[in-house]
Coordinates of C-alpha atoms in Angstrom, one line a residue:
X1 CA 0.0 0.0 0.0
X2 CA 2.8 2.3 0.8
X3 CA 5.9 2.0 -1.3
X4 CA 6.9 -1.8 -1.5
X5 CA 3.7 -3.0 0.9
X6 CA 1.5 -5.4 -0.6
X7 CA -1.5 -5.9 0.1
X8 CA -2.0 -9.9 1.6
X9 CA -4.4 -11.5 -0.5
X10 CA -6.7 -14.6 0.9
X11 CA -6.9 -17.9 -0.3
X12 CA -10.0 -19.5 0.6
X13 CA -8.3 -23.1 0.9
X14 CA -6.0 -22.2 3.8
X15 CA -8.1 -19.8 6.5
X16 CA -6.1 -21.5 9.3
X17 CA -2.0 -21.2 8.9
X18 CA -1.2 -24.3 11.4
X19 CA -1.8 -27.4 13.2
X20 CA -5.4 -28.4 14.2
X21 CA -6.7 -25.3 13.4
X22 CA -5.8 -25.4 9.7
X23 CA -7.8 -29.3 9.6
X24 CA -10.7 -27.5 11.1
X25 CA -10.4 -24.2 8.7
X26 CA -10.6 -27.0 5.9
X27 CA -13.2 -28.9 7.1
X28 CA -15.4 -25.6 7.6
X29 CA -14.4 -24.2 4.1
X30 CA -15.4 -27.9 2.5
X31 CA -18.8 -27.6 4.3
X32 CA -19.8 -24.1 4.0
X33 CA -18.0 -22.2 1.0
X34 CA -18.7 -25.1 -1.9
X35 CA -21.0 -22.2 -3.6
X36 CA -18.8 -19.8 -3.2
X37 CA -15.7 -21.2 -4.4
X38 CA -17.9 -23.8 -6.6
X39 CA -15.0 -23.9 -9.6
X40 CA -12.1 -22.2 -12.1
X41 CA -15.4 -20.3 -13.4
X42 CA -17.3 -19.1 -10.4
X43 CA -17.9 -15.5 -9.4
X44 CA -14.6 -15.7 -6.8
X45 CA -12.4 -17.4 -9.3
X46 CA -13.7 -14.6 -12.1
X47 CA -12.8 -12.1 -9.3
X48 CA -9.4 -13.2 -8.6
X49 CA -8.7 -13.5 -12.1
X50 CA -10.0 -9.6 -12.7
X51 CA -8.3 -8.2 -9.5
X52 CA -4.8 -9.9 -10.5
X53 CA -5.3 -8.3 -13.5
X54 CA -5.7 -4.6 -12.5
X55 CA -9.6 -4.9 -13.1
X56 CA -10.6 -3.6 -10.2
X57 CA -14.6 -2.8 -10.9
X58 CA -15.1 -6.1 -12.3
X59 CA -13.6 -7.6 -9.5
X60 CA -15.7 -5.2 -6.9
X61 CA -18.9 -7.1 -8.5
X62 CA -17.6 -10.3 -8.8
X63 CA -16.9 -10.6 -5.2
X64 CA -20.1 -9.0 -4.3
X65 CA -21.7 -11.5 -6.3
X66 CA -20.2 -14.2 -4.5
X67 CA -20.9 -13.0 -1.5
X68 CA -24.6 -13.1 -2.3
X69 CA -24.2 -17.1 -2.7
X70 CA -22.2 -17.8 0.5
X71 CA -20.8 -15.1 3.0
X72 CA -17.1 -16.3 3.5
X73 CA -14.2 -14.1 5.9
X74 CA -11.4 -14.4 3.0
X75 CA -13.7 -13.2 0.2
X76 CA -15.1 -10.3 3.0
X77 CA -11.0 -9.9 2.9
X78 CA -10.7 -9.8 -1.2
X79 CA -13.0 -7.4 -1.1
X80 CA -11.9 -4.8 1.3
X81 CA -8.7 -5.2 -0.8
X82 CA -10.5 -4.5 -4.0
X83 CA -12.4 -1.4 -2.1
X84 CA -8.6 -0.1 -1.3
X85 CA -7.5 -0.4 -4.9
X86 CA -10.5 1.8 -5.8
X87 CA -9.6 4.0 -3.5
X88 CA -12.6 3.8 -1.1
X89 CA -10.9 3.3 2.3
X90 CA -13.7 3.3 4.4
X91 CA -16.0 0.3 2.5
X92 CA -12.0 -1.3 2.5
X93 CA -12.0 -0.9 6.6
X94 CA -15.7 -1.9 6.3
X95 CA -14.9 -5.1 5.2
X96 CA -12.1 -6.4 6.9
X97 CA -13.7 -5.3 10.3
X98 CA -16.3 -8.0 8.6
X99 CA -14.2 -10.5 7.6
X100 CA -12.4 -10.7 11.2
X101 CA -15.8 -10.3 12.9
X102 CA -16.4 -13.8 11.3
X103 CA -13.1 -15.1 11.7
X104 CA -11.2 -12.7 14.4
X105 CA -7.4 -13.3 13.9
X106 CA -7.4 -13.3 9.9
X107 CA -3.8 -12.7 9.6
X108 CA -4.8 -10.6 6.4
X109 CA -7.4 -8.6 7.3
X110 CA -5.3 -8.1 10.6
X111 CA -2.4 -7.0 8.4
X112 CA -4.7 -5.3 5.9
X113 CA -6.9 -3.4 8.0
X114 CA -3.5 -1.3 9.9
X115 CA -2.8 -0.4 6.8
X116 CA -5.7 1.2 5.7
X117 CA -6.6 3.1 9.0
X118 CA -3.0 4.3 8.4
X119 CA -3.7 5.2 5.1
X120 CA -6.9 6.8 5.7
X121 CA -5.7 8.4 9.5
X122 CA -8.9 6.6 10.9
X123 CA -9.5 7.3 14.6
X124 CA -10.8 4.2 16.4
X125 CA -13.0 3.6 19.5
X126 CA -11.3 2.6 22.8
X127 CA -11.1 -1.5 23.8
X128 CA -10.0 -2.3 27.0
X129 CA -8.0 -5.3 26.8
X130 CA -10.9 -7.6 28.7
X131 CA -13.1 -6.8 25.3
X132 CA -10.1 -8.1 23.5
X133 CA -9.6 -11.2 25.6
X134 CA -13.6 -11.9 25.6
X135 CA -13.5 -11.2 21.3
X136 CA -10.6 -14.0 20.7
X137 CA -12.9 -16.2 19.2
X138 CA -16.4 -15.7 17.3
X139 CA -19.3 -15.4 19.4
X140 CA -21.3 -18.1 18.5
X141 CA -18.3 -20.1 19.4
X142 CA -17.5 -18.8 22.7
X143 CA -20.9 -19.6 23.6
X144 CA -20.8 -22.7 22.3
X145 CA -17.3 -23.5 24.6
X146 CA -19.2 -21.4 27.7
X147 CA -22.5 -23.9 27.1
X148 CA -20.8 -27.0 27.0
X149 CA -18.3 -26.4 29.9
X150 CA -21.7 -25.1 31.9
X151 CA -23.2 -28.3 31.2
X152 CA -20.3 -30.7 32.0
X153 CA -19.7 -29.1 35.6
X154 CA -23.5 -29.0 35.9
X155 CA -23.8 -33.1 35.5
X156 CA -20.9 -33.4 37.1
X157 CA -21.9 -31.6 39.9
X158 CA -25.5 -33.5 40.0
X159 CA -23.4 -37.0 39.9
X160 CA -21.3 -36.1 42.7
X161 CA -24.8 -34.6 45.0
X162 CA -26.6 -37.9 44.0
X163 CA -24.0 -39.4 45.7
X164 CA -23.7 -37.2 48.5
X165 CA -20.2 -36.6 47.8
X166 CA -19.7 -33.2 48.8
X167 CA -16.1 -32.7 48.9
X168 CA -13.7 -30.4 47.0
X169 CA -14.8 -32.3 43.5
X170 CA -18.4 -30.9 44.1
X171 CA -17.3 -27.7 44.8
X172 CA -15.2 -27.3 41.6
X173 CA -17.7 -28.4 39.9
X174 CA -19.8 -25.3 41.0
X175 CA -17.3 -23.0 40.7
X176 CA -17.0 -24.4 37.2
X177 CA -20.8 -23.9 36.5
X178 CA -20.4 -20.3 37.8
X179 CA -17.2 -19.2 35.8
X180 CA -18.6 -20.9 32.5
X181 CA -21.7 -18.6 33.2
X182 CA -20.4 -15.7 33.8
X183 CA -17.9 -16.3 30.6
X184 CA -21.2 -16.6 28.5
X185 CA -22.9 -13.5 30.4
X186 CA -19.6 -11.7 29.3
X187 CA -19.5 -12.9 25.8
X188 CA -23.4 -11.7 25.5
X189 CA -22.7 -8.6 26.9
X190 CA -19.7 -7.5 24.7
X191 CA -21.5 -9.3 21.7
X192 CA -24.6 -7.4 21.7
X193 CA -22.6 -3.8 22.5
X194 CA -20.7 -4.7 19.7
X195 CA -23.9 -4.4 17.4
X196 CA -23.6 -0.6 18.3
X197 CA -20.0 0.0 16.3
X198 CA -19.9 1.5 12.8
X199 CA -17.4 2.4 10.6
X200 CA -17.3 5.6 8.6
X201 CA -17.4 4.7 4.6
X202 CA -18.1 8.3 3.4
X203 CA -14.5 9.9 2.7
X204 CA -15.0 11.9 5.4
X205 CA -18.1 12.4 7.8
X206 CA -18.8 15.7 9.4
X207 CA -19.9 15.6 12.8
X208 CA -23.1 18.4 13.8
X209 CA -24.2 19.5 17.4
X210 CA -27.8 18.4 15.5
X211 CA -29.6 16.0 13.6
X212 CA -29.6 19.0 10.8
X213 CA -27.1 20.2 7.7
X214 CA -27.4 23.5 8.5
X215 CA -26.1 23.1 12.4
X216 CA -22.1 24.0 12.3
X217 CA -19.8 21.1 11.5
X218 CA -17.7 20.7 14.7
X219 CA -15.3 18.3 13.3
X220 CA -15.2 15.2 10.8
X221 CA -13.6 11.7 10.7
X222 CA -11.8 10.3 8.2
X223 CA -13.6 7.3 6.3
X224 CA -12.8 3.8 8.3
X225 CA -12.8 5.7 11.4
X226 CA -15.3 3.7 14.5
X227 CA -18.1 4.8 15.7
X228 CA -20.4 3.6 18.3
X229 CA -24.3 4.6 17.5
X230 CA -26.1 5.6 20.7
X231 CA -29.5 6.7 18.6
X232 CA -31.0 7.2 15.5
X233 CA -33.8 10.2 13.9
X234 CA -34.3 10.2 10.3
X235 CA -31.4 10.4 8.4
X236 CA -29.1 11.0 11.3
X237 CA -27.5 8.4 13.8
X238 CA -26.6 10.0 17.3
X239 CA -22.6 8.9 18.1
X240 CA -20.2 8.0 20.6
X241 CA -16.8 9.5 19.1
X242 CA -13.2 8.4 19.1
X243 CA -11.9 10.8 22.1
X244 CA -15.6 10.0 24.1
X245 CA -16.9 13.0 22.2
X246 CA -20.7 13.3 20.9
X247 CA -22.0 14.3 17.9
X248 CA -24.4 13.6 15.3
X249 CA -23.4 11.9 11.7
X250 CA -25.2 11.4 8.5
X251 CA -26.7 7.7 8.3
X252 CA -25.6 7.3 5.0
X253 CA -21.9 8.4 6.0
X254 CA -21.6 5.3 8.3
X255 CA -22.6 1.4 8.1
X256 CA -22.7 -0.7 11.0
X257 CA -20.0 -3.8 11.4
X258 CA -23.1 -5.6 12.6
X259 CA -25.5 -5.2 10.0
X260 CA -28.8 -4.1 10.8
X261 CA -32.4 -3.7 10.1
X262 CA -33.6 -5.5 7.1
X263 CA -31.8 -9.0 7.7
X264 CA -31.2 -8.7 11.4
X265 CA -28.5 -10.8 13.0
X266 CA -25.4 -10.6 14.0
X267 CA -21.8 -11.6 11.8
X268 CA -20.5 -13.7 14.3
X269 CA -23.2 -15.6 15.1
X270 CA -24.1 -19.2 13.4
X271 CA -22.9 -19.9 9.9
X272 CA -26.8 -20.3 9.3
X273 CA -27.4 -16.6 9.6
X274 CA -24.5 -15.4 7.9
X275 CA -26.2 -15.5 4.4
X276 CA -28.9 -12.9 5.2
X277 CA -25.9 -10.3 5.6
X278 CA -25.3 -9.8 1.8
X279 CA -28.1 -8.1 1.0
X280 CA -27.6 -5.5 3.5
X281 CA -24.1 -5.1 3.0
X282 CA -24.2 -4.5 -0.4
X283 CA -27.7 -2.7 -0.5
X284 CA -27.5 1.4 -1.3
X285 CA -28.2 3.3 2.5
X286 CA -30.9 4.9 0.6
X287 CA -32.5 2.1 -0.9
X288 CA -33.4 1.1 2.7
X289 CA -35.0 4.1 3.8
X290 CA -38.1 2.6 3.4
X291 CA -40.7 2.9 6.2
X292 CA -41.8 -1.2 7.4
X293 CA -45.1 0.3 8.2
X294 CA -45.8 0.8 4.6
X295 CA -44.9 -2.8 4.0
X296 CA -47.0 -4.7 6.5
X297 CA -49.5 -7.0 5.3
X298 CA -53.6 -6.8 6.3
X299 CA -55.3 -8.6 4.3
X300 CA -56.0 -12.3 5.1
X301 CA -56.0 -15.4 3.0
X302 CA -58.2 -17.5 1.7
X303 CA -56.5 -21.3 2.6
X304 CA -59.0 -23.1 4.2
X305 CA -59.2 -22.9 8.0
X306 CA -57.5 -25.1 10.9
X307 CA -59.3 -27.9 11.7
X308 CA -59.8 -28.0 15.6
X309 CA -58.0 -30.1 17.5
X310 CA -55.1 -30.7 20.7
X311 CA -51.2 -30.5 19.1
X312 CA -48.5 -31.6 21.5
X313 CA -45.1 -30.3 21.2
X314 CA -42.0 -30.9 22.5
X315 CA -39.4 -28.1 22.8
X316 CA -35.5 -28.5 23.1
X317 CA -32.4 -25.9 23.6
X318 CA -28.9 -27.0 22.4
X319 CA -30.0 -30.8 21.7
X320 CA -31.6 -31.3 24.6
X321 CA -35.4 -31.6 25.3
X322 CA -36.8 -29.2 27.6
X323 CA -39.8 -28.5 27.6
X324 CA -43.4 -30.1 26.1
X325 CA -46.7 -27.6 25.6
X326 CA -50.3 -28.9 24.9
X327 CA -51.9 -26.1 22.3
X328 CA -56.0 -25.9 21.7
X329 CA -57.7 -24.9 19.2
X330 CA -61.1 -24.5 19.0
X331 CA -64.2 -21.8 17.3
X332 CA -65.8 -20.0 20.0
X333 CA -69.8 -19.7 19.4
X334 CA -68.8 -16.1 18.6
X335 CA -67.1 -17.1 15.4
X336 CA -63.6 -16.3 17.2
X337 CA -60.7 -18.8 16.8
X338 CA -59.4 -19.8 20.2
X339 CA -56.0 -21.0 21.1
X340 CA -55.2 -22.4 24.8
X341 CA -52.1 -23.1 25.6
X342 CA -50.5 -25.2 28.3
X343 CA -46.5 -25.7 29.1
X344 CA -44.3 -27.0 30.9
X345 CA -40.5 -27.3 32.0
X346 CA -39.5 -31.5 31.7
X347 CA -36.5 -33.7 33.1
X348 CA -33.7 -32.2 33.8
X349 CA -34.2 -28.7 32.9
X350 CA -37.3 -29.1 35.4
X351 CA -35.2 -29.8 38.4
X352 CA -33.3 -26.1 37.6
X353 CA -35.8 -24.4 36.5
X354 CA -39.2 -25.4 37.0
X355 CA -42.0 -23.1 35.0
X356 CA -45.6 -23.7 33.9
X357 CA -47.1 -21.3 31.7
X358 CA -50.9 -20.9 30.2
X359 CA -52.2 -18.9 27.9
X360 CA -55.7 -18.4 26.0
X361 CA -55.5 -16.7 22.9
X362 CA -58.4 -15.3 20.8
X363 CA -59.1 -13.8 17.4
X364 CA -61.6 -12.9 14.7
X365 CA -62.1 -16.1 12.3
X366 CA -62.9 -14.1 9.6
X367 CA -59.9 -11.7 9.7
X368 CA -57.8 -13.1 12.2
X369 CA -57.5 -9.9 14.1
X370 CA -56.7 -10.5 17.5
X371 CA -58.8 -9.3 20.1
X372 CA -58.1 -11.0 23.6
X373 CA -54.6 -12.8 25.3
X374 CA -54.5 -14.1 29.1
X375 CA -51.4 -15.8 30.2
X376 CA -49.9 -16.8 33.3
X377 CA -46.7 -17.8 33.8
X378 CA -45.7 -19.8 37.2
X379 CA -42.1 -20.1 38.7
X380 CA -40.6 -21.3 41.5
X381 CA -41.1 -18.4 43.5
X382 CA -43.5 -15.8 41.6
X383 CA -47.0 -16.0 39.7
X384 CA -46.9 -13.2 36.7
X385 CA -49.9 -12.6 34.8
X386 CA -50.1 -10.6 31.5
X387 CA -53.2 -9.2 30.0
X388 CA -53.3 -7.7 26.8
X389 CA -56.5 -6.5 24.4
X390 CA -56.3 -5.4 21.0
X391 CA -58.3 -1.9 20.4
X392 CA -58.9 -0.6 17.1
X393 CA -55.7 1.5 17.6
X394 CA -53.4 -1.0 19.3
X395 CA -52.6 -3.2 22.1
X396 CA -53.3 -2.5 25.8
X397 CA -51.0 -4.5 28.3
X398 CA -51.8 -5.2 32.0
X399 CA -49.1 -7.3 33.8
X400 CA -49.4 -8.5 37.7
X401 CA -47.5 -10.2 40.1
X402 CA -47.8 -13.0 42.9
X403 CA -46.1 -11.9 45.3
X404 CA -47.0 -8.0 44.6
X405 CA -44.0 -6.2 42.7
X406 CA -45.4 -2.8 42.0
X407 CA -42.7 -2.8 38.9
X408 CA -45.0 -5.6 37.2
X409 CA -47.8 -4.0 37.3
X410 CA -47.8 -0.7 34.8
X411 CA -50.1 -0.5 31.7
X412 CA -48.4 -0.3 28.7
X413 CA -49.7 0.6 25.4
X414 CA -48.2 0.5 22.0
X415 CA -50.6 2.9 19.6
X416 CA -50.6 0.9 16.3
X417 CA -53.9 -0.5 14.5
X418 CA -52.5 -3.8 12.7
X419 CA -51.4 -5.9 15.1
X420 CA -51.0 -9.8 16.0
X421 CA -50.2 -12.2 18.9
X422 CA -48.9 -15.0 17.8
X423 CA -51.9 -17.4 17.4
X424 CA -53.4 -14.6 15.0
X425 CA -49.8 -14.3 13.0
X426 CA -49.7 -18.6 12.8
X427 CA -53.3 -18.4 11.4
X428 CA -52.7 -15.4 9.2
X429 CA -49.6 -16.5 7.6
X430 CA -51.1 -20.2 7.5
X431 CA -54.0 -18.8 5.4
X432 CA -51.7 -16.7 2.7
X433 CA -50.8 -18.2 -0.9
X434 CA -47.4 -19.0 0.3
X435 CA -45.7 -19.4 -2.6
X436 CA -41.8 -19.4 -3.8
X437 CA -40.4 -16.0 -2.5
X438 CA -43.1 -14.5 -0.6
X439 CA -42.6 -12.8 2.2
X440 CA -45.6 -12.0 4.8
X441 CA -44.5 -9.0 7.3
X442 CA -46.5 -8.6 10.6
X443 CA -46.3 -7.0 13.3
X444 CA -46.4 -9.0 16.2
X445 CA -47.2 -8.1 19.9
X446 CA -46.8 -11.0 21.9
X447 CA -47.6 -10.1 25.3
X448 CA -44.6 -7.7 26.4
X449 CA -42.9 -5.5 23.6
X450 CA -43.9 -5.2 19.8
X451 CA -41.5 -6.9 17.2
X452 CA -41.8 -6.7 13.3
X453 CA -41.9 -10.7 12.0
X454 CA -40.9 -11.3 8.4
X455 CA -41.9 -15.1 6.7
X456 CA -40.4 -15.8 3.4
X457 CA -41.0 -19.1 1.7
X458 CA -37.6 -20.6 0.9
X459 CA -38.6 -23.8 -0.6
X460 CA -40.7 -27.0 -0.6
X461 CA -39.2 -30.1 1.4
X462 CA -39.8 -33.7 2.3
X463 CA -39.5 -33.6 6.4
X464 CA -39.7 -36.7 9.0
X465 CA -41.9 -35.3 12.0
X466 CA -44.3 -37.0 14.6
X467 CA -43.8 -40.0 13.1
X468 CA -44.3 -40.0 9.4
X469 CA -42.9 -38.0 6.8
X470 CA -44.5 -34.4 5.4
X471 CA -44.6 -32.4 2.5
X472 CA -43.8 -29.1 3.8
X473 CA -43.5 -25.4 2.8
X474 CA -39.9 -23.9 4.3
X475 CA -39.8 -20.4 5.8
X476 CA -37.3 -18.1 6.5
X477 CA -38.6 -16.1 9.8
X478 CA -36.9 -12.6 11.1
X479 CA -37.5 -10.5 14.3
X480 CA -36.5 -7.0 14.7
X481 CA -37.6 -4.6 17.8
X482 CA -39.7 -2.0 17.1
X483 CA -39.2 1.0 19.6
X484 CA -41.9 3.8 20.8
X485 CA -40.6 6.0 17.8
X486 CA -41.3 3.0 15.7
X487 CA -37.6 2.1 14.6
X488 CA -36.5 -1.0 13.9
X489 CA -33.4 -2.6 15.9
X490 CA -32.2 -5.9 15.9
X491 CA -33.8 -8.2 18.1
X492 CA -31.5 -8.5 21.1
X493 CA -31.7 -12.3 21.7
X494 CA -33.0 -13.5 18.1
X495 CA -30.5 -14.4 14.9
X496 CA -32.7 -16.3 12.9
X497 CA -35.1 -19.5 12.5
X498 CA -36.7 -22.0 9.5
X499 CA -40.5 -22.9 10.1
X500 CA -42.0 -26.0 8.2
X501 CA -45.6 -26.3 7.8
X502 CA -47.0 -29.0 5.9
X503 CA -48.0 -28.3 2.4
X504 CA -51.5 -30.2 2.5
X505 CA -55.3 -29.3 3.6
X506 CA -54.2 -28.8 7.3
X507 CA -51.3 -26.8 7.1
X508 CA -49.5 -27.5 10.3
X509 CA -46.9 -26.1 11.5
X510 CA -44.8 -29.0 12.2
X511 CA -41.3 -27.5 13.4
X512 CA -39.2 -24.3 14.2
X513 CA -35.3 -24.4 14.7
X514 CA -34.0 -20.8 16.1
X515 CA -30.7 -19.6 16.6
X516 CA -30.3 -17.3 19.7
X517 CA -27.8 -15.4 22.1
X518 CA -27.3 -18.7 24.2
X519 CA -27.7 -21.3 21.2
X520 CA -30.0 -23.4 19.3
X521 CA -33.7 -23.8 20.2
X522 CA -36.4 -25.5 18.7
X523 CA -40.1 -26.7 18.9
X524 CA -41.1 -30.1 16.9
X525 CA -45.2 -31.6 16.7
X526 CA -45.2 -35.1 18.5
X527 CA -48.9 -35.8 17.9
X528 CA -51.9 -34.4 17.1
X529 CA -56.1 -35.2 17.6
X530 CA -58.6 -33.7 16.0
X531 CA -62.0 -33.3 16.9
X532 CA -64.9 -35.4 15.6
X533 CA -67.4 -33.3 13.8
X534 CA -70.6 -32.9 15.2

């Protein structure tokens, strides 16, 4: 970059430089980048070829392109080097900050990206050494290593108290339990205030006292430079500077490591996620301007309605099964569509945390317009009860507590006409067309905060649940906050799930599998009865 530096250039085949870590590197490249890196004639291959060549444009769309089939850390890399060729420094800092949020010691990008801030004089956010320690490896795997070692002390622990061994062995084992949990606390903590950083990709951003171009520019930071967004309004995002200074920067000056809005989720989560990023990554600021309220879908359906009948799921975290739920659904002799729902902790989830939760669910057959939700939820040492009616201009929430806790017990409202609880969004989605590439958006209120819930149909797919195997219609689902100014932020504990319903007169939904901050989740159909017509 400067006189005789080159810039380091990836090579898919080798992400990992020694020992174990390269077999693993090469196992995860085998199993994940096949798209991407699919042949001598594929997008990557066309982009190396242009890039070596001094083609730097066709290079830029060639790697973008691939990106859109598979998201990959060394092509992330390729990329930010392309960017720097071009001379756009800040996209180039952009997407090395990517490529090592997906794979954090890249010796490229590493190498890459100090050159670039040097280039560009970018000005960087403070990181205490702790964040650095806690961001050594990806999140999703440090939770993964903070999960297992939970569980291992956990049953260790249990083995030794069955026995009535409480010696030093038990002791460490609780210790163990307690230091794995607070490691995964720490790695959700850091994680999620991670999602606040952004990088400057204009050439320079100014920085105003005020969300407005005509307020004086106090200073302005060189593109690449880090940001950390405290707020947005309109156009403007609200900013923690380099130096702890404030200020207010243009939104389309500035994209987030952590891409959000559209396709929430976060980089360093699950490789399952990671595909959802290229669209926002390579989508024009102002192309996604657009207001979700505009998009949101009111019409119902016309799929034939659920039959009623008792479902019984089962419901599982990390592999193991946790929980099992008996769900109701009947036609009230007010034409309304009622769900009741009863579940319950199991094994040995139970015996750490035991919870039992009801609910009863109502909505408007005809339009599937919510209109009533009671549910109670009972712990070990508190009753809370949640209330919420649907008005003609939003949702009314009433939550209680046994014993009283006066903080339980405020009214909330959230003042917008069309919305769901999540027995009207099954049945509304269930009653759309659902065909290849649609995608339903609601907005959901499902007894405590509002979220905006986006269902596109992926695919068809043979499935093995309850038994016997389905035809089934695959979603893609999304969750992103909605605050009381209506902005969308990502969802704080939600990545990303897949929903199969089967593709037949019933349609039911026969399976989710979820990706969250503390792992993998999921819900499955065991059995189901329906009710003999009168």
């Amino acid at each position: 970059m400067r006189g005789n530096v080159q810039i380091q250039m990836s090579n898919p085949q080798h992400p990992m430089r020694s020992g174990a870590f390269a077999m693993v590197g090469l196992l995860v490249a085998v199993l994940f980048s096949a798209q991407a890196f699919a042949g001598p004639d594929g997008d990557f291959a066309v982009a190396n070829r242009a890039f070596s060549e001094g083609d730097f444009s066709t290079a830029l769309r060639a790697y973008e392109r691939s990106l859109e089939a598979e998201l990959h850390a060394n092509v992330l890399c390729n990329l930010g080097n392309t960017c720097f060729r071009l001379g756009k420094l800040g996209p180039a800092a952009l997407s090395y900050e990517r490529a090592l949020a997906l794979q954090p010691r890249l010796p490229d990008a590493v190498a890459n990206l100090r050159l670039t801030r040097e280039k560009s004089g970018a000005r960087l956010l403070d990181q205490p050494w702790w964040e650095k320690a806690l961001t050594w490896f990806p999140s999703g795997t440090a939770m993964k290593i903070a999960l297992g070692t939970a569980w291992f002390f956990t049953l260790l622990a249990a083995s030794l108290a069955w026995r009535k061994k409480y010696g030093a062995a038990f002791w460490s084992s609780v210790c163990g339990v307690l230091i794995a949990a607070g490691y995964g606390a720490a790695i959700y903590w850091v994680t999620d205030d991670r999602g606040t950083i952004a990088i400057v990709i204009a050439e320079r951003a100014a920085v105003h006292p005020e969300p407005a171009e005509h307020s004086k520019s106090a200073e302005s930071l060189p593109g690449g430079s880090q940001v950390r967004v405290l707020g947005e309004s309109g156009g403007w995002m609200y900013c923690r500077l380099p130096g702890d200074g404030r200020g207010w920067v243009t939104a389309a000056a500035v994209e987030f490591v952590l891409p959000r809005g559209k396709a929430p989720g976060r980089i360093g989560a699950a490789s399952a996620v990671l595909p959802s990023l290229a669209s926002v990554a390579l989508t024009p600021a102002a192309a996604r301007t657009a207001d979700w309220r505009d998009e949101i879908w009111k019409k119902p359906g016309t799929f034939t309605a659920l039959r009623p009948g008792v479902f019984h799921y089962a419901f599982g975290w990390s592999g193991i099964t946790a929980a099992e739920a008996d769900v109701s659904s009947t036609l009230s002799p007010e034409g309304r569509c009622v769900l009741d729902f009863s579940a319950r902790t199991t094994g040995l989830v139970r015996t750490m945390w035991k919870m039992d939760a009801k609910a009863v669910s109502s909505c408007e057959a005809a339009t599937f317009r919510p209109v009533n939700l009671t549910q109670t939820e009972t712990y070990k040492k508190k009753v809370v009860t949640t209330e919420v009616d649907f008005l003609a201009d939003g949702p009314v929430q009433r939550r209680s507590q046994e014993p009283p806790d006066t903080s339980a017990s405020a009214t909330r409202r959230f003042r917008f006409p069309n919305v769901h609880d999540l027995n009207s969004a099954v049945l509304f989605i269930r009653s759309q067309a659902l065909a290849q590439g649609d995608s339903v958006k609601l907005c959901v209120y499902p007894g405590g905060a509002p979220y905006l819930a986006t269902a596109t149909v992926t695919g068809r797919e043979r499935l093995s649940v309850a038994g016997r195997e389905w035809d089934t219609i695959k979603c893609d689902l999304q969750l992103s906050s909605i605050t009381d100014d209506f902005t969308l932020m990502p969802h704080k504990k939600f990545k990303k799930a897949t929903a199969w319903i089967s593709d037949d007169g019933d349609r039911l939904l026969l399976k989710i599998s979820a990706e969250v901050q503390v792992g993998s989740v999921w819900a499955e159909l065991q059995n189901v009865d329906f009710y003999a017509k009168k």
